[in-house]
Coordinates of C-alpha atoms and ligand atoms in Angstrom, one line a residue:
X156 CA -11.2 15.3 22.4
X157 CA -13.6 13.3 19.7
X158 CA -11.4 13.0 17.1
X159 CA -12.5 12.0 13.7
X160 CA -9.8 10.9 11.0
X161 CA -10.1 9.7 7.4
X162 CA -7.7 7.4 5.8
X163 CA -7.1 7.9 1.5
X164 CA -4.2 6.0 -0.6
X165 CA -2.0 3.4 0.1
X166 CA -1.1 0.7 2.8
X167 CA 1.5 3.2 4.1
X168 CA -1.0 5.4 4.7
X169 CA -3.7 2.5 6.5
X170 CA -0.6 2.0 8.5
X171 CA 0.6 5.6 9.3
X172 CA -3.2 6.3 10.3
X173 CA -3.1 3.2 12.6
X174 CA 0.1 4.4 14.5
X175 CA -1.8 7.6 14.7
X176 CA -4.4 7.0 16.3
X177 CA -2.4 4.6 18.8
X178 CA -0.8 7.9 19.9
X179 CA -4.4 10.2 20.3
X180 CA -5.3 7.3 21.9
X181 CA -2.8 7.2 24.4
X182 CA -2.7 11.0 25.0
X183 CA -6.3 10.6 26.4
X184 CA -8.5 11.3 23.0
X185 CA -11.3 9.2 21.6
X186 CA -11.3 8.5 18.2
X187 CA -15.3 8.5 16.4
X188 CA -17.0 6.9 13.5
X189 CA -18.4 10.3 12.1
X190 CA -17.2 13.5 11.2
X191 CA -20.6 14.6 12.7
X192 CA -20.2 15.6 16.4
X193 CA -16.4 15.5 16.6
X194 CA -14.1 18.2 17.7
X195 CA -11.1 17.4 15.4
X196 CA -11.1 16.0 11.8
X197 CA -7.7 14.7 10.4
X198 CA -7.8 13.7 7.1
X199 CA -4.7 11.5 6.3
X200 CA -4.2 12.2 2.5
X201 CA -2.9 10.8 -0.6
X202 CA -0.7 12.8 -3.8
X203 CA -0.6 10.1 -5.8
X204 CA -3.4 10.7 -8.6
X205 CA -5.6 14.2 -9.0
X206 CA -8.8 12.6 -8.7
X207 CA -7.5 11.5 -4.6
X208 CA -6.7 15.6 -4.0
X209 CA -9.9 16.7 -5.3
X210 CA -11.9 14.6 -2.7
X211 CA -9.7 16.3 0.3
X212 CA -10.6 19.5 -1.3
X213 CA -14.1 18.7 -0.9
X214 CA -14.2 17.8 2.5
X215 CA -12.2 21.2 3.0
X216 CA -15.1 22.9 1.6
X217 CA -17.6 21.3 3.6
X218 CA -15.7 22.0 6.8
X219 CA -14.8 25.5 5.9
X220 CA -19.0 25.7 5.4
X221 CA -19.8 24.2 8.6
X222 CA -17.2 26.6 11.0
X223 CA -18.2 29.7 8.9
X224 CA -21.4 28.5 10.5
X225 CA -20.0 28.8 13.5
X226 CA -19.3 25.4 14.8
X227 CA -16.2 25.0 16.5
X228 CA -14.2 22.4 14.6
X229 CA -10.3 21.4 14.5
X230 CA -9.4 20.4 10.9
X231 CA -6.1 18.9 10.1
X232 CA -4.5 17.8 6.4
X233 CA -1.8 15.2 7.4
X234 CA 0.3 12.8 4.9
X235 CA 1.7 13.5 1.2
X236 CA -1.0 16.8 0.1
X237 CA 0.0 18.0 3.8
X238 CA 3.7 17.9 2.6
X239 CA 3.3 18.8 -1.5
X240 CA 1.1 21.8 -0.6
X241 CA 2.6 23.2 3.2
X242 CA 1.4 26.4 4.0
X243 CA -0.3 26.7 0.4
X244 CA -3.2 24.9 2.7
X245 CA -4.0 27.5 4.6
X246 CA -4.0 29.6 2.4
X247 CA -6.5 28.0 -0.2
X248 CA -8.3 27.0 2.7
X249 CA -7.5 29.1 6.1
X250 CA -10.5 26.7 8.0
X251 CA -7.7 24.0 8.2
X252 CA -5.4 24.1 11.4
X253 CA -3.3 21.4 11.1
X254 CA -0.5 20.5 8.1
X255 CA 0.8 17.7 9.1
X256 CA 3.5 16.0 6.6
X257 CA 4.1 12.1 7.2
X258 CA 7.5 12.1 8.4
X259 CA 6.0 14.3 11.4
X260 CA 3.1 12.4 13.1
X261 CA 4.5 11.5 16.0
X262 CA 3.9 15.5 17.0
X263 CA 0.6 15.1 16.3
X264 CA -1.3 15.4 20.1
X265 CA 0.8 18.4 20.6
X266 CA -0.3 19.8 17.4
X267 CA -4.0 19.4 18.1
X268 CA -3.0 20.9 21.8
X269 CA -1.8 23.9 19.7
X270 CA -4.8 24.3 17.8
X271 CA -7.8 23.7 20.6
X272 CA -5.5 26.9 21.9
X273 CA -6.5 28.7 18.8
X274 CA -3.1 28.5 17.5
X275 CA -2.3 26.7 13.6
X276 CA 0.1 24.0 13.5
X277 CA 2.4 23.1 10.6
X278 CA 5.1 20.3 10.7
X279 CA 6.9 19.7 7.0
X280 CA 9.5 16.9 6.8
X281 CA 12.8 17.7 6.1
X282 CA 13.9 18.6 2.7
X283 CA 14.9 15.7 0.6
X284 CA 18.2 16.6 -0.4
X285 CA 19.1 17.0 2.9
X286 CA 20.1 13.2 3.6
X287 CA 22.0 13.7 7.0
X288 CA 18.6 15.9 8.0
X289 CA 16.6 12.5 6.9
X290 CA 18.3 10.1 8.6
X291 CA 18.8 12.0 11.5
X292 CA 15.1 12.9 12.1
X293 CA 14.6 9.4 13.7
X294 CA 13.3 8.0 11.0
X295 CA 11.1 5.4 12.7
X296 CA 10.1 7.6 16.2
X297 CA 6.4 6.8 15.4
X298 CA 7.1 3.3 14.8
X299 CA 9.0 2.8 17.8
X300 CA 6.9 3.8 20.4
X301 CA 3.5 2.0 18.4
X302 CA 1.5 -0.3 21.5
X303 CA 1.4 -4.1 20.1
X304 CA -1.6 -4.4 21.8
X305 CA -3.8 -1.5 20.9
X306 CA -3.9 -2.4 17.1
X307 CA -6.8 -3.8 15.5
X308 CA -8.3 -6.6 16.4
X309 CA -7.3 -8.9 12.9
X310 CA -3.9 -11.6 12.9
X311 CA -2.9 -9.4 10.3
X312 CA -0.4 -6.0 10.4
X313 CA 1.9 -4.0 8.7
X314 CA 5.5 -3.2 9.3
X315 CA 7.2 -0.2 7.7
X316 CA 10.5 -1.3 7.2
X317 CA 11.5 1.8 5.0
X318 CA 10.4 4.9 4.0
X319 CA 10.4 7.0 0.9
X320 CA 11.8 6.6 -2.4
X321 CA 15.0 7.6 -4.7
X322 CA 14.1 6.1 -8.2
X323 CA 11.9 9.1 -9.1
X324 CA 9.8 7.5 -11.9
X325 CA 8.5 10.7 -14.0
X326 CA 5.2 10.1 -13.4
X327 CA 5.7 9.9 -9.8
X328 CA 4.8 12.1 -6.4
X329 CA 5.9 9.7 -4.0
X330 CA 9.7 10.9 -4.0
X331 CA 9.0 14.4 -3.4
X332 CA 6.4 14.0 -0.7
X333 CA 7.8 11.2 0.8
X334 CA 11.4 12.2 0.8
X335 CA 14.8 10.2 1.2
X336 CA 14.8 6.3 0.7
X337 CA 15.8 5.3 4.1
X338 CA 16.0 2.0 5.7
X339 CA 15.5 0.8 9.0
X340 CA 18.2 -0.8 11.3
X341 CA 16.9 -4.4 11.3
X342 CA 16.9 -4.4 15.0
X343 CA 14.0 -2.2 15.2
X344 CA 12.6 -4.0 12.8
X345 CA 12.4 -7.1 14.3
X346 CA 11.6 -5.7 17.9
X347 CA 8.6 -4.7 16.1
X348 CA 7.4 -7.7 14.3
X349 CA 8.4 -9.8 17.8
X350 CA 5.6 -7.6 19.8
X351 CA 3.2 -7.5 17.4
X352 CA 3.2 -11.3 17.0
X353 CA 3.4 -11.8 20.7
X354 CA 0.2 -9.5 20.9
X355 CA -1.3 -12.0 18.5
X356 CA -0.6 -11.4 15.2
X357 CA 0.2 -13.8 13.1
X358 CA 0.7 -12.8 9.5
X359 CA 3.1 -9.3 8.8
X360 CA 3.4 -7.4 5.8
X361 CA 6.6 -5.4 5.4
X362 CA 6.2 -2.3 3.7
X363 CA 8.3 0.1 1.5
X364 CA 7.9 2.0 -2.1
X365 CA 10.7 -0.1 -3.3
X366 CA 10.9 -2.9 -0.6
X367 CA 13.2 -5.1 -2.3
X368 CA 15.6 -2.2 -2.0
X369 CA 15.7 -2.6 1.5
X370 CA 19.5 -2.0 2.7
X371 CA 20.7 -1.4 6.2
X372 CA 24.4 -0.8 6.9
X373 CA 25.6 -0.5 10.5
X374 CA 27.5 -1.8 13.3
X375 CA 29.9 -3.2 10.7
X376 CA 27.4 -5.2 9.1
X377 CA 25.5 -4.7 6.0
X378 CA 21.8 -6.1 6.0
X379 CA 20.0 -6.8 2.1
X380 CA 16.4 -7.6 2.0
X381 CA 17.2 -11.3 1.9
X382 CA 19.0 -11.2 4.9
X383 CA 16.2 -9.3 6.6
X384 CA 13.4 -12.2 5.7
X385 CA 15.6 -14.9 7.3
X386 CA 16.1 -13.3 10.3
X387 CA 12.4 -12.4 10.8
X388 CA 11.5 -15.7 9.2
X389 CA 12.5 -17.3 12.6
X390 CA 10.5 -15.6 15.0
X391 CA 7.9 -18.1 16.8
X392 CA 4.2 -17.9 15.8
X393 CA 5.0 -15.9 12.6
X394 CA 3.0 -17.6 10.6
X395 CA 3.1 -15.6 7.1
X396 CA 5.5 -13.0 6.5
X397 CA 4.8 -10.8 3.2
X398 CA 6.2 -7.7 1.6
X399 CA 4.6 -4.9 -0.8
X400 CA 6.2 -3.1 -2.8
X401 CA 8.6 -4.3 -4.9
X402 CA 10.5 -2.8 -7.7
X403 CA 11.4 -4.5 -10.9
X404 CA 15.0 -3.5 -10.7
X405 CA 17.4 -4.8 -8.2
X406 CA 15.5 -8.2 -7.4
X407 CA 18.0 -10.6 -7.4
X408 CA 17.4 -14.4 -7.0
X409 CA 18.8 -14.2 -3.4
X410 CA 15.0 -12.7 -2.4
X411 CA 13.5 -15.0 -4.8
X412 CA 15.5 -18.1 -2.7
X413 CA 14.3 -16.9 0.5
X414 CA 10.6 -16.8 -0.9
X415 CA 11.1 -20.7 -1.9
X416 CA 12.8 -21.6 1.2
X417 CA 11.4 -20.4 3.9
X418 CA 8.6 -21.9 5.1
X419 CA 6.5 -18.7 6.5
X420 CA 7.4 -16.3 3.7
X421 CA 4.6 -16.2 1.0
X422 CA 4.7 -17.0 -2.7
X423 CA 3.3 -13.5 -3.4
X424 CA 4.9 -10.4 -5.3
X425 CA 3.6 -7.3 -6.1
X426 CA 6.0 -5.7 -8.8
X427 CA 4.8 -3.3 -11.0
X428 CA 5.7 -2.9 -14.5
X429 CA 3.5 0.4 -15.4
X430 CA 3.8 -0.3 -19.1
X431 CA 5.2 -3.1 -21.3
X432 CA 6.3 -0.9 -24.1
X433 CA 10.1 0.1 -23.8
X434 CA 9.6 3.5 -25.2
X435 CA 7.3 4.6 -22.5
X436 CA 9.5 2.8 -19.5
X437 CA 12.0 4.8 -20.8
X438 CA 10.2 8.2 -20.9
X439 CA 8.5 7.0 -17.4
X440 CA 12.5 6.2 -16.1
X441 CA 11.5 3.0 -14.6
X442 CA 15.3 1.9 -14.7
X443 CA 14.2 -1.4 -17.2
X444 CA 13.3 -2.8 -20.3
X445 CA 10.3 -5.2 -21.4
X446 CA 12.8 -7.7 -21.5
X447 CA 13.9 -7.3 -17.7
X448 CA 10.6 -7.1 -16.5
X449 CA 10.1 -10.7 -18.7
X450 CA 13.2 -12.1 -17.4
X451 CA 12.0 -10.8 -13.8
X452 CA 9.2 -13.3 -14.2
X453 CA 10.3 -15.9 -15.6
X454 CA 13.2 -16.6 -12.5
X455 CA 10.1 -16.1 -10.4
X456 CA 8.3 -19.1 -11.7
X457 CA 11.1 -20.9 -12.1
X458 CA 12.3 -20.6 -8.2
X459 CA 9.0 -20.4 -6.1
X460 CA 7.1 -22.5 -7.6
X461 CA 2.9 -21.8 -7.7
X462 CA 4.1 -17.7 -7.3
X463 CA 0.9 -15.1 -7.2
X464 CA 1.8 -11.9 -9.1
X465 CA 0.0 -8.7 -9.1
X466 CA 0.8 -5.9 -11.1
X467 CA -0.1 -2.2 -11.8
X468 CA -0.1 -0.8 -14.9
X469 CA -0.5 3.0 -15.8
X470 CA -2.8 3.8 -19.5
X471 CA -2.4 7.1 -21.2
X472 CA 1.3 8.1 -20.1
X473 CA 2.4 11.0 -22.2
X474 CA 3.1 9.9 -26.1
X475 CA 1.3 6.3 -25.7
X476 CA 0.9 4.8 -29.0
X477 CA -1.9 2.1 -29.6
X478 CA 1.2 -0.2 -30.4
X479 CA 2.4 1.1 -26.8
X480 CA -0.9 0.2 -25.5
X481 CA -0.9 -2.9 -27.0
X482 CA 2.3 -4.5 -25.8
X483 CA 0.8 -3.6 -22.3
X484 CA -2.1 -5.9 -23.2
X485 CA 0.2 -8.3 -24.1
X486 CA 2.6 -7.8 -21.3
X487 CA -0.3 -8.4 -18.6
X488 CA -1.2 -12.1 -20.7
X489 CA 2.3 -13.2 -20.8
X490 CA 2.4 -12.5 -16.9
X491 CA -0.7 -14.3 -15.8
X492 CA -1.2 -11.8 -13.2
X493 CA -3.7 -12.9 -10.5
X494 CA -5.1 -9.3 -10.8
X495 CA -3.5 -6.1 -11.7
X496 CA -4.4 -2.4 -10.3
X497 CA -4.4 -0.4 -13.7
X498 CA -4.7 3.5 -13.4
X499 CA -5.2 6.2 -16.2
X500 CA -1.9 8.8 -16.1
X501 CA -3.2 11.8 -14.2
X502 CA 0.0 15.2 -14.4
X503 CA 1.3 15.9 -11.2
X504 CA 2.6 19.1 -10.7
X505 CA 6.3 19.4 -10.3
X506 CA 6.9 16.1 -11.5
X507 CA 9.3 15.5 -13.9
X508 CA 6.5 14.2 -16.5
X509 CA 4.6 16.9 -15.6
X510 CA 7.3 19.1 -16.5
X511 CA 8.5 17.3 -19.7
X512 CA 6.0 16.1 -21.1
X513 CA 2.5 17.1 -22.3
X514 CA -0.4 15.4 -20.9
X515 CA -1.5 14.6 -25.0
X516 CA -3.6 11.4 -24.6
X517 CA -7.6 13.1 -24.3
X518 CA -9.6 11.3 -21.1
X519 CA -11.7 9.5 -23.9
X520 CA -8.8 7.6 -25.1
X521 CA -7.3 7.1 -21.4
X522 CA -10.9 5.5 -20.4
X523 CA -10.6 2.9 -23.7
X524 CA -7.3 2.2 -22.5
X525 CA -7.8 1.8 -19.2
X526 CA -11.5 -0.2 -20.1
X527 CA -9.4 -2.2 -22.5
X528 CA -6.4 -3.6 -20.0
X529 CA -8.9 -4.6 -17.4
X530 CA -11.1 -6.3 -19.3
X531 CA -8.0 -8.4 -20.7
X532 CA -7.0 -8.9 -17.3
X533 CA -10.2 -9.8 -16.2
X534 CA -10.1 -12.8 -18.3
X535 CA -6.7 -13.3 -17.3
X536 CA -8.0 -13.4 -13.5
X537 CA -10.5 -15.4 -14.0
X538 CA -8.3 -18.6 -15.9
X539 CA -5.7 -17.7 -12.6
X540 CA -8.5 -18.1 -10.4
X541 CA -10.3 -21.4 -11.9
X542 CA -7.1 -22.7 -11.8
X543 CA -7.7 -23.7 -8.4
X544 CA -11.0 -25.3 -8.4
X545 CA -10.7 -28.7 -7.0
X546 CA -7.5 -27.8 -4.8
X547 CA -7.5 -26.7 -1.3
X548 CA -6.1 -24.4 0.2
X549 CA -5.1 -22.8 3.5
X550 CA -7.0 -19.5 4.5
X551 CA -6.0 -16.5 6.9
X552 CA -9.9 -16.0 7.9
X553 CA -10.2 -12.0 8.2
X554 CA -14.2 -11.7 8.8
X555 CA -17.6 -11.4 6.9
X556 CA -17.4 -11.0 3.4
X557 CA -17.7 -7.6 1.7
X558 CA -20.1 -8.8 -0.8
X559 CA -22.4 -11.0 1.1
X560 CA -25.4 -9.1 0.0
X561 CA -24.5 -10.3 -4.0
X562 CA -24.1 -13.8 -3.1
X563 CA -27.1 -16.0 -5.0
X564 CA -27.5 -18.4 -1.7
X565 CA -27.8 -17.3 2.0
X566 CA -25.5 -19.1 4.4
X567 CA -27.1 -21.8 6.4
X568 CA -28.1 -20.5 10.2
X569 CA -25.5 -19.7 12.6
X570 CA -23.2 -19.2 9.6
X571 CA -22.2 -16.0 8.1
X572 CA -20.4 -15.9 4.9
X573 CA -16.2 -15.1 5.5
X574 CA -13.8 -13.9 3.2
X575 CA -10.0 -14.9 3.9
X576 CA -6.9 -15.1 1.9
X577 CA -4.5 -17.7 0.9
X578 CA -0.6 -17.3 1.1
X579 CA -0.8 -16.1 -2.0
X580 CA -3.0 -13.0 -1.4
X581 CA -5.9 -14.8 -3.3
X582 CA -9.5 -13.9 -1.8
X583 CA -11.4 -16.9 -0.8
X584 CA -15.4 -16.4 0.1
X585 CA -17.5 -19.9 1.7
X586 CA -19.7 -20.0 4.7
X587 CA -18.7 -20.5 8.4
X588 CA -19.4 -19.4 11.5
X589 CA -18.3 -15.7 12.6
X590 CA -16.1 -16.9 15.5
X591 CA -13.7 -18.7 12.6
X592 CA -12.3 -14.6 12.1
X593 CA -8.2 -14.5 12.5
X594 CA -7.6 -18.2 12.6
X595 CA -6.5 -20.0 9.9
X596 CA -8.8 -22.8 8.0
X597 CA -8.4 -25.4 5.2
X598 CA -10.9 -24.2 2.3
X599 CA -12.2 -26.9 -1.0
X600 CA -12.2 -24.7 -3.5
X601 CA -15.3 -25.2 -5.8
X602 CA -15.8 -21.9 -7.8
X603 CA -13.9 -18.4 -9.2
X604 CA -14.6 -14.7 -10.8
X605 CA -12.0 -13.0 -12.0
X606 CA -10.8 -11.5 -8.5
X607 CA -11.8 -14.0 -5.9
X608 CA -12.4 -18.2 -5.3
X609 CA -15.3 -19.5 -4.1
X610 CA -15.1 -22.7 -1.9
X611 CA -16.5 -25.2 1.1
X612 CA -14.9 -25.0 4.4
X613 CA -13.0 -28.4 5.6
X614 CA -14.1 -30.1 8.8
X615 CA -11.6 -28.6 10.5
X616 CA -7.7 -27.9 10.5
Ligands
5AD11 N1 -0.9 8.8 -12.5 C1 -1.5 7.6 -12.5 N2 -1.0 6.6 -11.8 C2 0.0 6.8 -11.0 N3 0.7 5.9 -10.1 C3 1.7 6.6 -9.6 N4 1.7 7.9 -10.0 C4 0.7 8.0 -10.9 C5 0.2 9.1 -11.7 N5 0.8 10.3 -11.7 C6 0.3 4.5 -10.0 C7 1.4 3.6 -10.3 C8 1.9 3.1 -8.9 C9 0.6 3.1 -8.1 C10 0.7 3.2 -6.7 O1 -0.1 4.3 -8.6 O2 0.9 2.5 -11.0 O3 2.4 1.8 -8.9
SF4_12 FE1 6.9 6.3 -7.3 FE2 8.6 4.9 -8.9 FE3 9.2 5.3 -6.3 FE4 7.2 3.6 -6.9 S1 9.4 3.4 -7.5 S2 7.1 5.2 -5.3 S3 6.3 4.6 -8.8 S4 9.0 6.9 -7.9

């Protein structure tokens, strides 16, 4: 079959889709470029904000056109909207076939067996509160079986080392959609990162909501986060190990140590803060004040030295003040973030926010809000950035730059012009030739905007 699938939201869900089509793939399908001439669409969806649903919905709409037309299409919803709405899917929208939640994807070949029969397919994960159910549903069976060698073609790949969430921020979908936090057995774990870097990759990103939560207890031993990075730290031809996401609370200095000491894990964190007004953490149950999150960063500077830090920050959370809003502004200045995702509050339904709390900030003062914090952080990013001009540093080379088209001077023949990124996650552009992609370069750097460096590839490294 020509299957078609379309990836929205986070890395989870790049990486989910990735292991997904390793399996079609391997059950004799041929994944395609367009949605135009295949026989199955899968759209691997995202809960997190409103404005992500409503483009599923579209696509919905224009598949539910084209088969009332009579073309003979499979449609499948897989991911967090397959598991928040279930059967609600096919009811709004009978065209779809396939409900697929993310806990379940390993079923998904014979799922789209069951549905070129004619017959609909739904597999939901296991309810949440049923923790035995969770960790018995072989947690990581789709990572387990994933081919090392059919993965993209890049040095770089991600390696789920837990899944779902227990802090349940108010805001939040993630908990409800994702279900139980479990970790992995580090075993598995490393199995995985020792294939994936003997097919040739050489940097790994571990994954998890909360990564720095990461606890594995068995065989009478008891693994932290910490503990994890060392061992994985010492695998041959590793050459950068990162992790996304952390959470504010429950990073202790022990993760922060590893970070400094070991030579292939990079000086990069991604720790949200959301907001940097203690009245709203509290309403959003982040679990910390302004002044943890402060202290958070200042022990990060303090033990890895030259640390990148990115941040998200949500604008517009039920009851925001402009004083709110403002300590936000000042939060993200004191932090020196190298950039910062910021996202305007958007209800989601069954949420405890959602249920509390009444959406009361109007979109025109969410879009001032949200205008306001980037342009602040844009300033910020830029200073971070310039920072580095006159220093070199090492790039991860991943291919031809995204925005080639803006730059103001074309590369030189036989040169093309490459982004990268540092160990710190820091987006480098210059000129090189093509063949440079995956391998790892020394870069001068000479210029910077507010969300990448400019610079002149070394002789060689
Ligand atoms: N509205 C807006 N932003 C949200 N995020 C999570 N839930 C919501 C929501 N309901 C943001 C948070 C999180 C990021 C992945 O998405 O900032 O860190
Ligand atoms: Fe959502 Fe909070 Fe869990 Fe992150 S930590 S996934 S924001 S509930």
């Amino acid at each position: 079959m020509d299957v078609y699938l379309e990836t929205m939201g986070c890395q989870m869900n790049r990486l989910d889709s990735e292991l997904v089509v390793a399996r079609l793939r391997a059950a004799g399908h041929e994944i395609v470029a367009s949605s135009a001439d295949a026989d199955a669409v899968l759209y691997n969806t995202c809960s997190v904000r409103m404005h992500a649903e409503q483009k599923v919905f579209s696509r919905l709409g224009a598949d539910a056109q084209r088969k009332a037309a009579g073309r003979k299409l499979i449609v499948g919803v897989l991911g967090c909207m397959a598991q928040r709405l279930g059967r609600q899917l096919r009811k709004r929208y009978p065209c779809v076939d396939i409900v697929c939640g993310p806990g379940q994807l390993a079923r998904l070949p014979q799922m789209l067996a069951f549905a070129a029969d004619g017959q609909p397919a739904i597999a939901l994960d296991v309810d949440r509160n049923d923790r035995a159910a969770a960790e018995d549903e072989n947690i990581d069976w789709i990572d387990l079986v994933r081919d090392a060698d059919r993965t993209t073609s890049s040095a770089q790949a991600f390696v789920r080392v837990m899944r779902g969430c227990d802090r349940f921020c108010t805001y939040c979908i993630v908990p409800f959609v994702r279900g139980a936090e479990v970790s992995r057995p580090g075993d598995h774990i490393e199995q995985e990162v020792r294939r994936l870097v003997e097919a040739g990759k050489s940097e790994i990103t571990l994954l998890g909501q909360t990564v720095n939560r990461y606890r594995h207890e068995g065989d009478g031993r008891s693994t932290r986060f910490s503990d994890l990075l060392a061992r994985l730290s010492d695998i041959d031809g590793l050459r950068r190990l990162r992790f996304v996401t952390s959470h504010p609370t429950d990073f202790t200095d022990d993760i922060l140590q590893a970070m400094a000491e070991l030579p292939n894990v990079c000086e990069y964190l991604h720790c949200p803060a959301q907001s940097g007004s203690d009245a709203v953490l509290k309403r959003m149950n982040r679990g910390y004040s302004r002044g943890d999150y402060d202290d958070l960063i200042d022990r990060a500077r303090a033990i890895v030295p030259g640390v990148s830090i990115a941040g998200d920050f949500i604008v517009g959370f039920p009851g925001e003040t402009d004083a709110d809003q403002q300590a936000s502004a000042d939060l993200l200045r004191r932090c020196g973030y190298k950039n910062a995702f910021i996202f305007k509050y958007s209800p989601r339904p069954g949420t405890p926010a959602a249920k509390r709390f009444d959406d009361d900030i109007d979109e025109q003062t969410k879009k001032r809000r949200h205008a306001e914090l980037l342009g602040v952080q844009d300033e910020i990013g830029l200073a971070h950035h310039r920072s580095y001009v006159g220093r070199q540093v090492e790039v991860l080379v991943e291919g031809p730059s995204k925005r080639a088209d803006k730059q103001p001077t074309p590369p030189p023949a036989g040169q093309t012009q490459l982004q990268g990124r540092t160990r710190g996650d820091h987006i480098v552009v210059f000129d090189g030739p093509e063949t440079l992609a995956s391998q790892y370069v020394h870069v001068d750097v000479t210029n910077a905007t507010a969300l990448a460096m400019m610079g002149r590839l070394k002789a060689e490294s």
